[in-house]
XYZ file of C-alpha atoms in Angstrom:
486
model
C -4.816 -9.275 -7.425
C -7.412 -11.254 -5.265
C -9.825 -8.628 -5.892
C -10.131 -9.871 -9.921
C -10.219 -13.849 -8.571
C -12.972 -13.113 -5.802
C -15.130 -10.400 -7.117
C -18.282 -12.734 -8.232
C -17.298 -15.077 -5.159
C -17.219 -11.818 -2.784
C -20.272 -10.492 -4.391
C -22.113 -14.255 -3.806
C -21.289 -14.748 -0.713
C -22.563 -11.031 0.253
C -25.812 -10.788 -1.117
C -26.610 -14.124 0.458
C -28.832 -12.605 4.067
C -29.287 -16.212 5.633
C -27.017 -19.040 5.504
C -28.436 -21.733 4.180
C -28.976 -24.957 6.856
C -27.016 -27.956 6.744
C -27.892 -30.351 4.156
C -29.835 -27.222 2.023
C -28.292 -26.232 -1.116
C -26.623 -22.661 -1.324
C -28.711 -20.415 -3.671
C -26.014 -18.372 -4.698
C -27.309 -15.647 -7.285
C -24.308 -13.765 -9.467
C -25.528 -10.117 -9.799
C -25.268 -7.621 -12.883
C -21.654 -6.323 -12.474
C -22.295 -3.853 -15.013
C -25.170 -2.257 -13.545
C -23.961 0.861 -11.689
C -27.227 2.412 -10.947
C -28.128 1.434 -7.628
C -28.625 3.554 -4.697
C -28.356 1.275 -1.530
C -24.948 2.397 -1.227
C -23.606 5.955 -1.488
C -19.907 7.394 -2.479
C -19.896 8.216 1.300
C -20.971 5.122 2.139
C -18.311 3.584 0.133
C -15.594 5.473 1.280
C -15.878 4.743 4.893
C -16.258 1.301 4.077
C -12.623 1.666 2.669
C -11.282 3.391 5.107
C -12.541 0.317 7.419
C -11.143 -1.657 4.801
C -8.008 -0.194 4.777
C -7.745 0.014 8.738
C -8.742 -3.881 9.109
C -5.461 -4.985 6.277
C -3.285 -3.285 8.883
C -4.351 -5.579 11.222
C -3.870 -8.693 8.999
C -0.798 -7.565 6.647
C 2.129 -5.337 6.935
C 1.544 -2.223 5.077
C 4.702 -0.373 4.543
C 4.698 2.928 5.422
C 7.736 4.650 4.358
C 6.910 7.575 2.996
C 8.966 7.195 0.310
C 7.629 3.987 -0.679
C 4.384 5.505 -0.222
C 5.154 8.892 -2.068
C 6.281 7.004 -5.159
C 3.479 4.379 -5.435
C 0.598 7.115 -4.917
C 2.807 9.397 -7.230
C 2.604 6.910 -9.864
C -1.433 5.651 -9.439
C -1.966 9.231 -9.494
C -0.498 10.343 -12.643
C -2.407 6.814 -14.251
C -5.620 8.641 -12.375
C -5.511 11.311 -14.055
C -5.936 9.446 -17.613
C -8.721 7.219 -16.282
C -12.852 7.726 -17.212
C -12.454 8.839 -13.203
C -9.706 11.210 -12.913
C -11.731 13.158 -9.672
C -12.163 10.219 -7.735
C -10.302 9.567 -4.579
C -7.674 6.453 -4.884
C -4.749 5.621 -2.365
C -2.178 3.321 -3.148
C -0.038 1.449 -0.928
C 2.851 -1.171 -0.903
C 1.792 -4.231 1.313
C 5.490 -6.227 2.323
C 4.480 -9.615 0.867
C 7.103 -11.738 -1.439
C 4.892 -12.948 -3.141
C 3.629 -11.242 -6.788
C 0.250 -9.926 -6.620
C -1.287 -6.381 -6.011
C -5.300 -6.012 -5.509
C -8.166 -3.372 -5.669
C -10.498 -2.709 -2.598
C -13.683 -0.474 -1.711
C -13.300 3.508 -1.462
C -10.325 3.608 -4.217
C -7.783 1.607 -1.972
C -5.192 -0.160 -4.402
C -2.690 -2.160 -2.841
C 0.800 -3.703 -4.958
C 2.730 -6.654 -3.145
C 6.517 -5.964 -2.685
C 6.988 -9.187 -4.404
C 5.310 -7.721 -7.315
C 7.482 -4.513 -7.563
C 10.599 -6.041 -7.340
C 9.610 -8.691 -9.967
C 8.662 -6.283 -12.752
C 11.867 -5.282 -14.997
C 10.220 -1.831 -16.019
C 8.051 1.117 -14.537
C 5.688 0.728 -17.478
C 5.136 -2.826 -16.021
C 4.613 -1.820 -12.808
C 2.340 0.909 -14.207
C 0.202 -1.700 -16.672
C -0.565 -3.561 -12.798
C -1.887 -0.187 -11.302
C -4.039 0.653 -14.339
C -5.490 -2.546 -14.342
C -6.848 -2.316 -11.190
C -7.744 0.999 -11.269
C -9.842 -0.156 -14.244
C -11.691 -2.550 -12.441
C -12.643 0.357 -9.903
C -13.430 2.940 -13.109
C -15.474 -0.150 -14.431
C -17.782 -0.185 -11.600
C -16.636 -4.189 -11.335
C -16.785 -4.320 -7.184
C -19.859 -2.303 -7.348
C -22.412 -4.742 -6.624
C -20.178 -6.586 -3.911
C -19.712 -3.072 -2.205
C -23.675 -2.969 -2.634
C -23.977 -6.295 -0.806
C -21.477 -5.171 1.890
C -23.822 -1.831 2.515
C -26.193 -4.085 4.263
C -23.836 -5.213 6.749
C -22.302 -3.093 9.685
C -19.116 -1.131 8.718
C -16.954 -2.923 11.004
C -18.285 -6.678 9.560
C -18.615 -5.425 5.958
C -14.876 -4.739 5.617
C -13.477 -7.820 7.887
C -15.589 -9.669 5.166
C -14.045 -8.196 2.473
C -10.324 -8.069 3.736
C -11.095 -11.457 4.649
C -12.509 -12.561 1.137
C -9.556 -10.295 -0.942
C -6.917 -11.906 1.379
C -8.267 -15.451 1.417
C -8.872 -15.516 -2.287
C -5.769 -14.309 -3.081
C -3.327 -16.158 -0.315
C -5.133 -18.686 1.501
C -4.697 -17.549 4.648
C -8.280 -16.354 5.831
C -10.799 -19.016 6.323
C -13.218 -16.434 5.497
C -11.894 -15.575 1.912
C -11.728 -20.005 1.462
C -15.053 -20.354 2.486
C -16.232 -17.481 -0.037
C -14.430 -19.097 -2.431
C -15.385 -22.645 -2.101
C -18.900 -21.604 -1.790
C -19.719 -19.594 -4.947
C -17.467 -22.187 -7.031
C -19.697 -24.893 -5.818
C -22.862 -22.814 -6.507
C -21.555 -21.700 -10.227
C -18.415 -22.717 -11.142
C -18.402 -22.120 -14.711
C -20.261 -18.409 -14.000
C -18.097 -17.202 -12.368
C -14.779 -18.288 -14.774
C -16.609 -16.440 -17.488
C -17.424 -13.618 -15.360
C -13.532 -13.542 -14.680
C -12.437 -13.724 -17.822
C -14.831 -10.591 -18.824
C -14.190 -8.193 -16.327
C -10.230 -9.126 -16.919
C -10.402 -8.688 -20.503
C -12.390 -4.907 -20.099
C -9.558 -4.633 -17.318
C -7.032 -4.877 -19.452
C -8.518 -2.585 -22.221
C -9.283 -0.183 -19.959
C -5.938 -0.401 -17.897
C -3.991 -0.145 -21.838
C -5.185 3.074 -22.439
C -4.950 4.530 -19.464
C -1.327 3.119 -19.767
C -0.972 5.076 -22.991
C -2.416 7.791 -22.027
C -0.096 8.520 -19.209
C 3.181 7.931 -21.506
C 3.840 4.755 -20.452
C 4.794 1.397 -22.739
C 1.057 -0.272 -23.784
C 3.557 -3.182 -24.418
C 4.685 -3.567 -21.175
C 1.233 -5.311 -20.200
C 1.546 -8.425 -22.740
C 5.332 -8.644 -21.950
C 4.791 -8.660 -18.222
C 1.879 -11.545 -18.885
C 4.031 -13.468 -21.167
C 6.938 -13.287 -17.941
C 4.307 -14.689 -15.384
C 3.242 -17.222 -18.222
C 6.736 -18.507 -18.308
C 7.378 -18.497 -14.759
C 4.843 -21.462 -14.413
C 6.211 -23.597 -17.248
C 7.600 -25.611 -14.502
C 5.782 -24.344 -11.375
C 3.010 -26.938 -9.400
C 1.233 -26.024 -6.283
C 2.224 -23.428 -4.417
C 5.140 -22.437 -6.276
C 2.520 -20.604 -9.081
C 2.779 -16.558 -8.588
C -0.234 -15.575 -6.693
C -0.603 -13.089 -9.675
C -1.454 -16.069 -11.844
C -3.720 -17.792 -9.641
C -5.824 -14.308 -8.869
C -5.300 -13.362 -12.852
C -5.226 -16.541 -14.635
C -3.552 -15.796 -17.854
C -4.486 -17.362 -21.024
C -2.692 -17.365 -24.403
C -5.925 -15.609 -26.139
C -5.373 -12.730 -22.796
C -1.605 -12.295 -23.837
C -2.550 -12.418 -27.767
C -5.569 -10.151 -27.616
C -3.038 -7.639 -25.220
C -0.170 -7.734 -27.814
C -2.280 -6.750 -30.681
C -4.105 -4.089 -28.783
C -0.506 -2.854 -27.865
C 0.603 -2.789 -31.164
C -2.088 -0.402 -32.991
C 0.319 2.235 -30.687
C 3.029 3.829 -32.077
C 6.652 2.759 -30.811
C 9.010 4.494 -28.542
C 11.553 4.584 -25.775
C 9.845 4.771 -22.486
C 13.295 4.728 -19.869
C 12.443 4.130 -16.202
C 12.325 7.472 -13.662
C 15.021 6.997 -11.571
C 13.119 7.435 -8.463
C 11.408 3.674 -9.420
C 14.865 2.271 -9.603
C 15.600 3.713 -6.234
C 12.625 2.478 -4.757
C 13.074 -1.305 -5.979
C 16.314 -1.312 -4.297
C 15.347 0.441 -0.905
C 12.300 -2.890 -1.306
C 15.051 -4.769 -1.964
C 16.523 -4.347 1.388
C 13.462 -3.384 3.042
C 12.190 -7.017 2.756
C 15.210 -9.364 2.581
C 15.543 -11.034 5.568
C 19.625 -11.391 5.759
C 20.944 -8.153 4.973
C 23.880 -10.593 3.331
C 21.748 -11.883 0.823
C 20.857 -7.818 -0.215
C 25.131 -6.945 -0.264
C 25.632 -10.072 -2.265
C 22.974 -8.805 -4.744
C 24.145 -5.921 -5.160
C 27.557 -6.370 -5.313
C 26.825 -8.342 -7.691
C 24.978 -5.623 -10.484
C 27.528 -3.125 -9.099
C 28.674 -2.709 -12.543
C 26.344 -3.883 -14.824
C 23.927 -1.398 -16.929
C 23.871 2.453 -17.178
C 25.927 4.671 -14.929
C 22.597 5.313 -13.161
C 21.800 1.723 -12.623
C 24.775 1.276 -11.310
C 24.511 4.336 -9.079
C 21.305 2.308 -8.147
C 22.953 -0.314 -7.089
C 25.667 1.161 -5.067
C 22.751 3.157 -3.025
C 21.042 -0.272 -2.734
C 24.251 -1.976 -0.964
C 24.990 1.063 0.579
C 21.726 0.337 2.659
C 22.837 -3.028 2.943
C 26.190 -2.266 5.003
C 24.348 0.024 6.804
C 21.570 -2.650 8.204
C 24.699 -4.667 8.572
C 26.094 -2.341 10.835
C 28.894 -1.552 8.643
C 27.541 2.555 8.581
C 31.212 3.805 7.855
C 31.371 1.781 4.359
C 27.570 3.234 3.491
C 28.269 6.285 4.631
C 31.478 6.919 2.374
C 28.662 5.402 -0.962
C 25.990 7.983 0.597
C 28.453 10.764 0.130
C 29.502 9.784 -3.060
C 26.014 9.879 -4.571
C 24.682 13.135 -3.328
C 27.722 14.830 -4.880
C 26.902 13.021 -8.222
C 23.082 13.427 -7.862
C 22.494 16.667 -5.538
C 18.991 17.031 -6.586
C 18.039 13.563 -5.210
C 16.179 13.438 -1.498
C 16.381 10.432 -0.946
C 20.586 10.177 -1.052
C 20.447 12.606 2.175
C 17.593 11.008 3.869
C 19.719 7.363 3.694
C 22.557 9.946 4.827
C 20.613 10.708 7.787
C 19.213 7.498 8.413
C 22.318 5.926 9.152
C 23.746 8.528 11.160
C 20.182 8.221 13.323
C 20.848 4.259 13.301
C 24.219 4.811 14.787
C 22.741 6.778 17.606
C 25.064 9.754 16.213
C 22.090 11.919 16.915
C 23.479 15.541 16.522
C 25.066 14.617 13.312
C 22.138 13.285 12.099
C 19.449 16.118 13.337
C 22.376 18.602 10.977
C 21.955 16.348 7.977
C 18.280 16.213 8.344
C 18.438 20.191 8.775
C 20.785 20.553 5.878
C 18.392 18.343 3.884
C 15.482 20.421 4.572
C 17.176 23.705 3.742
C 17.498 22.292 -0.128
C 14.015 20.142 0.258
C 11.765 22.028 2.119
C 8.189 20.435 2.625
C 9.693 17.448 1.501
C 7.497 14.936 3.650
C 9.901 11.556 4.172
C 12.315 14.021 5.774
C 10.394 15.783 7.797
C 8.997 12.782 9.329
C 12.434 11.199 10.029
C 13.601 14.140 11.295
C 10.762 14.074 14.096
C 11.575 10.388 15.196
C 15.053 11.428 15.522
C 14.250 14.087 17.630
C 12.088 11.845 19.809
C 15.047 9.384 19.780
C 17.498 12.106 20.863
C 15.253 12.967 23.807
C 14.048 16.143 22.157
C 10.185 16.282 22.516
C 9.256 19.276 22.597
C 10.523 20.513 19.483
C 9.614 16.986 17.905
C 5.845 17.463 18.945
C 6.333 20.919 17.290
C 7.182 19.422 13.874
C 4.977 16.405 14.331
C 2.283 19.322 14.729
C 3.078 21.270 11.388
C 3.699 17.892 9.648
C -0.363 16.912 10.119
C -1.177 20.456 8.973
C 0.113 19.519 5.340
C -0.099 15.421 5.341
C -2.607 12.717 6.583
C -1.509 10.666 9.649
C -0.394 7.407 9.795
C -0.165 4.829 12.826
C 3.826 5.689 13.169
C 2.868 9.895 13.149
C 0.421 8.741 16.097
C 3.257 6.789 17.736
C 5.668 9.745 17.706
C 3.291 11.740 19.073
C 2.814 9.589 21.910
C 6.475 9.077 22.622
C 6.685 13.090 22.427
C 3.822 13.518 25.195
C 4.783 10.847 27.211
C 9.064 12.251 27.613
C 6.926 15.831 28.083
C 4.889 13.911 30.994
C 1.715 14.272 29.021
C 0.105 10.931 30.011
C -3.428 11.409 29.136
C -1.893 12.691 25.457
C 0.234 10.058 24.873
C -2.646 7.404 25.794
C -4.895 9.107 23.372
C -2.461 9.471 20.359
C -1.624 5.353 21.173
C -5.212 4.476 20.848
C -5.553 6.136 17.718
C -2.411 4.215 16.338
C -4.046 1.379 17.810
C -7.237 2.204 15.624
C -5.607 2.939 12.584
C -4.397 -0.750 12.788
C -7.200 -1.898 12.682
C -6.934 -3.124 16.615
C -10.055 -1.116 17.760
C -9.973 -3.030 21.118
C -6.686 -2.307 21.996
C -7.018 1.717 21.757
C -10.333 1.730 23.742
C -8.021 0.550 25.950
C -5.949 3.371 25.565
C -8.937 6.005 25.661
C -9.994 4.437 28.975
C -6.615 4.872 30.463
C -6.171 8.226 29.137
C -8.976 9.272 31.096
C -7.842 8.041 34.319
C -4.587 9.402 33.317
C -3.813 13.113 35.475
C -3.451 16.074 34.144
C -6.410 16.330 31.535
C -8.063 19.463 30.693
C -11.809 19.951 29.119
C -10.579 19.623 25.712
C -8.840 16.448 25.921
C -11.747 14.689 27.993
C -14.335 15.819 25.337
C -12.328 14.351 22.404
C -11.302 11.239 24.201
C -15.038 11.121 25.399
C -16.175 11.482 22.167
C -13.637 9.037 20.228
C -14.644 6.521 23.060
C -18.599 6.622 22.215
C -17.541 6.062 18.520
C -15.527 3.283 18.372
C -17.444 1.142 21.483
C -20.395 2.012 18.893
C -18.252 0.296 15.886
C -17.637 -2.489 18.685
C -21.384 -2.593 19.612
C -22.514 -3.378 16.005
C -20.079 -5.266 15.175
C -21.065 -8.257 17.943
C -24.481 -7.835 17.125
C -23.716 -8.295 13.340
């Protein structure tokens, strides 16, 4: 989580107004985490400086945006929410598609959980103690100050900085985040370890109960440190979990978590099967040689419960099917919607493949079939609009793409379809408009003015379109304006 590792070096580095000169030493001052009073920056303030956040990791990491990745993840951090010291605040969650294990908190609520990390943990209360944890540190008011700092700076440079100083801190691969680093450590390096170790330790209190709270295993916290512990007994360099190196673990951290977990009462806490399901769709989803995901599977085919088996026969049934092989998954698909009839995602896989095969009218009747037992269910819907796009179809898929924004926020692949809708209906001004807002939402602002200043060339316009692309246009060369002058 390179928001724990880089909070006093982000919050340094921010309230620092002029760089010092060469040869002049850095007068890097640590503010009072803990003081939440200030009123440079607002809650409105703070949330479009996480939507900017958000906007500029798209343009820097892959942010998977299956909606039922998505669904679960936000499902989960909300239900942990709703047993925080904050349960009315805005938070979004989202899966980044990194190997490696780590997961981080940003400005405006905006949580985000490695792959890596998902697949690594061995329960859903695990996965759960991660999200409460940072969703502690945001409760806690710990970024506060930084977020302060940031205020000062225009909205476009305030969250490159940050994305750059999370991202850096946590992978090495900003120079931003290194120089952040490198320069608070230099100015304080024993501050800032203590300041670490504090906020973690009230992280982890805070995170346990929450845990609790929500009916999840409080031991799952110390057992997932003690894991991550282990997994470095060995380890040099860069083979140490990013986890570790953004939430160095001590043997007091994993001592003072196990006795905190044990003042609470013990109990069976099984894993929801839709968290099984989703570690194997990841499974797939980010394994390189769909070989290495049918060996795997194959493999656990029959170990465990009759569900986790199940599990695992969905999981290679994805396999085959980004094999190619959409016969063999199809026949596993079938199988496991007549054992598990209530589960969605068993007929949107169903679909999926049919859609992958280019079998596109037997794939629009399993999508409509799907929706007749799931209606409003959101991953479906969506799907079924790209197929309809894909089968050449866009009227009716700009109809659903339509009622789909009326119930759920977009996303750069809704804006996508919606350009590949306008642009089969001949809609070029449309389809250059919904581009350059895909373009926007990740976080490539030059790109869709681009788009905008095509779509007004483009023929066919009437005085609603040019007045929203007119006005979208003066907003974002704005964001551009301040953000070379910053």
């Amino acid at each position: 989580m390179p928001a724990c590792l880089g909070t006093a070096a982000l919050s340094a580095l921010l309230v620092v107004s002029v760089p010092a000169t060469a040869g002049e030493p850095l007068n890097l001052e640590l503010p009072d985490m803990g003081d939440s009073t200030g009123t440079l920056f607002t809650p409105q303030q703070e949330k479009a400086l996480g939507e900017a956040f958000y906007r500029n990791l798209h343009n820097q990491l892959q942010i998977n945006e299956d909606p039922e990745v998505t669904d679960y993840i936000q499902a989960l951090g909300r239900k942990l929410v709703e047993h925080s010291d904050m349960p009315g605040q805005a938070f979004h969650f989202f899966v980044v598609n990194q190997p490696v294990i780590n997961a981080f908190a940003g400005p405006g609520g905006y949580i985000g959980v490695n792959s890596g990390l998902v697949l690594t943990t061995e329960s859903e209360s695990e996965l759960a103690s991660v999200l409460g944890h940072e969703i502690a540190h945001i409760t806690q008011r710990h970024l506060y100050d930084a977020f302060q700092a940031a205020g000062r700076l225009s909205l476009p440079t305030a969250a490159a900085m940050l994305a750059g100083v999370l991202l850096g801190a946590g992978t090495g691969s900003s120079q931003l985040g290194q120089a952040a680093v490198i320069a608070a450590s230099a100015a304080n390096q024993q501050a800032q370890i203590n300041f670490t170790r504090d906020n973690e330790a009230e992280a982890d209190r805070v995170g346990m109960k929450i845990l609790s709270s929500s009916d999840f295993d409080p031991r799952a916290m110390p057992t997932f440190f003690e894991r991550m512990q282990q997994s470095t007994r060995f380890a040099t360099g860069r083979s140490t979990p990013e986890f570790l190196l953004t939430h160095p673990v001590t043997m007091s951290r994993i001592a003072d978590t196990r006795g905190r977990a044990e003042q609470y009462a013990y109990k069976q806490y099984p894993d929801s099967f839709t968290y099984q399901i989703i570690r194997a769709k990841l499974h797939v989803q980010t394994t390189r040689n769909p070989q290495e995901s049918v060996s795997y599977f194959t493999a656990i085919s029959d170990v465990g419960t009759r569900q986790q088996q199940d599990v695992a026969r969905y999981g290679l049934a994805l396999a085959l099917i980004a094999q190619g092989k959409i016969g063999q998954g199809r026949a596993m698909l079938q199988e496991l919607i007549r054992l598990y009839p209530e589960q969605s995602q068993f007929y949107n896989a169903l679909a999926d493949a049919e859609r992958e095969a280019k079998n596109y009218p037997a794939a629009l009747a399993a999508y409509e079939e799907a929706l007749k037992r799931f209606p409003g269910n959101r991953a479906l819907g969506l799907s079924y609009a790209q197929t309809l796009v894909r089968a050449g179809k866009p009227a009716e898929a700009r109809k659903r793409l339509q009622e789909y924004l009326l119930h759920f926020p977009a996303t750069p692949e809704v804006y996508e379809l919606l350009a590949q809708a306008h642009s089969q209906l001949g809609n070029e001004a449309e389809s250059h408009r919904y581009l350059a807002e895909a373009y926007y939402a990740d976080g490539q602002t030059r790109n869709a003015i681009l788009h905008l200043k095509l779509a007004q060339k483009a023929p066919g316009r009437d005085f609603q379109t040019d007045s929203a692309i007119e006005e979208r246009l003066k907003e974002w060369l704005e964001e551009q304006r301040e953000e070379r002058e910053k």
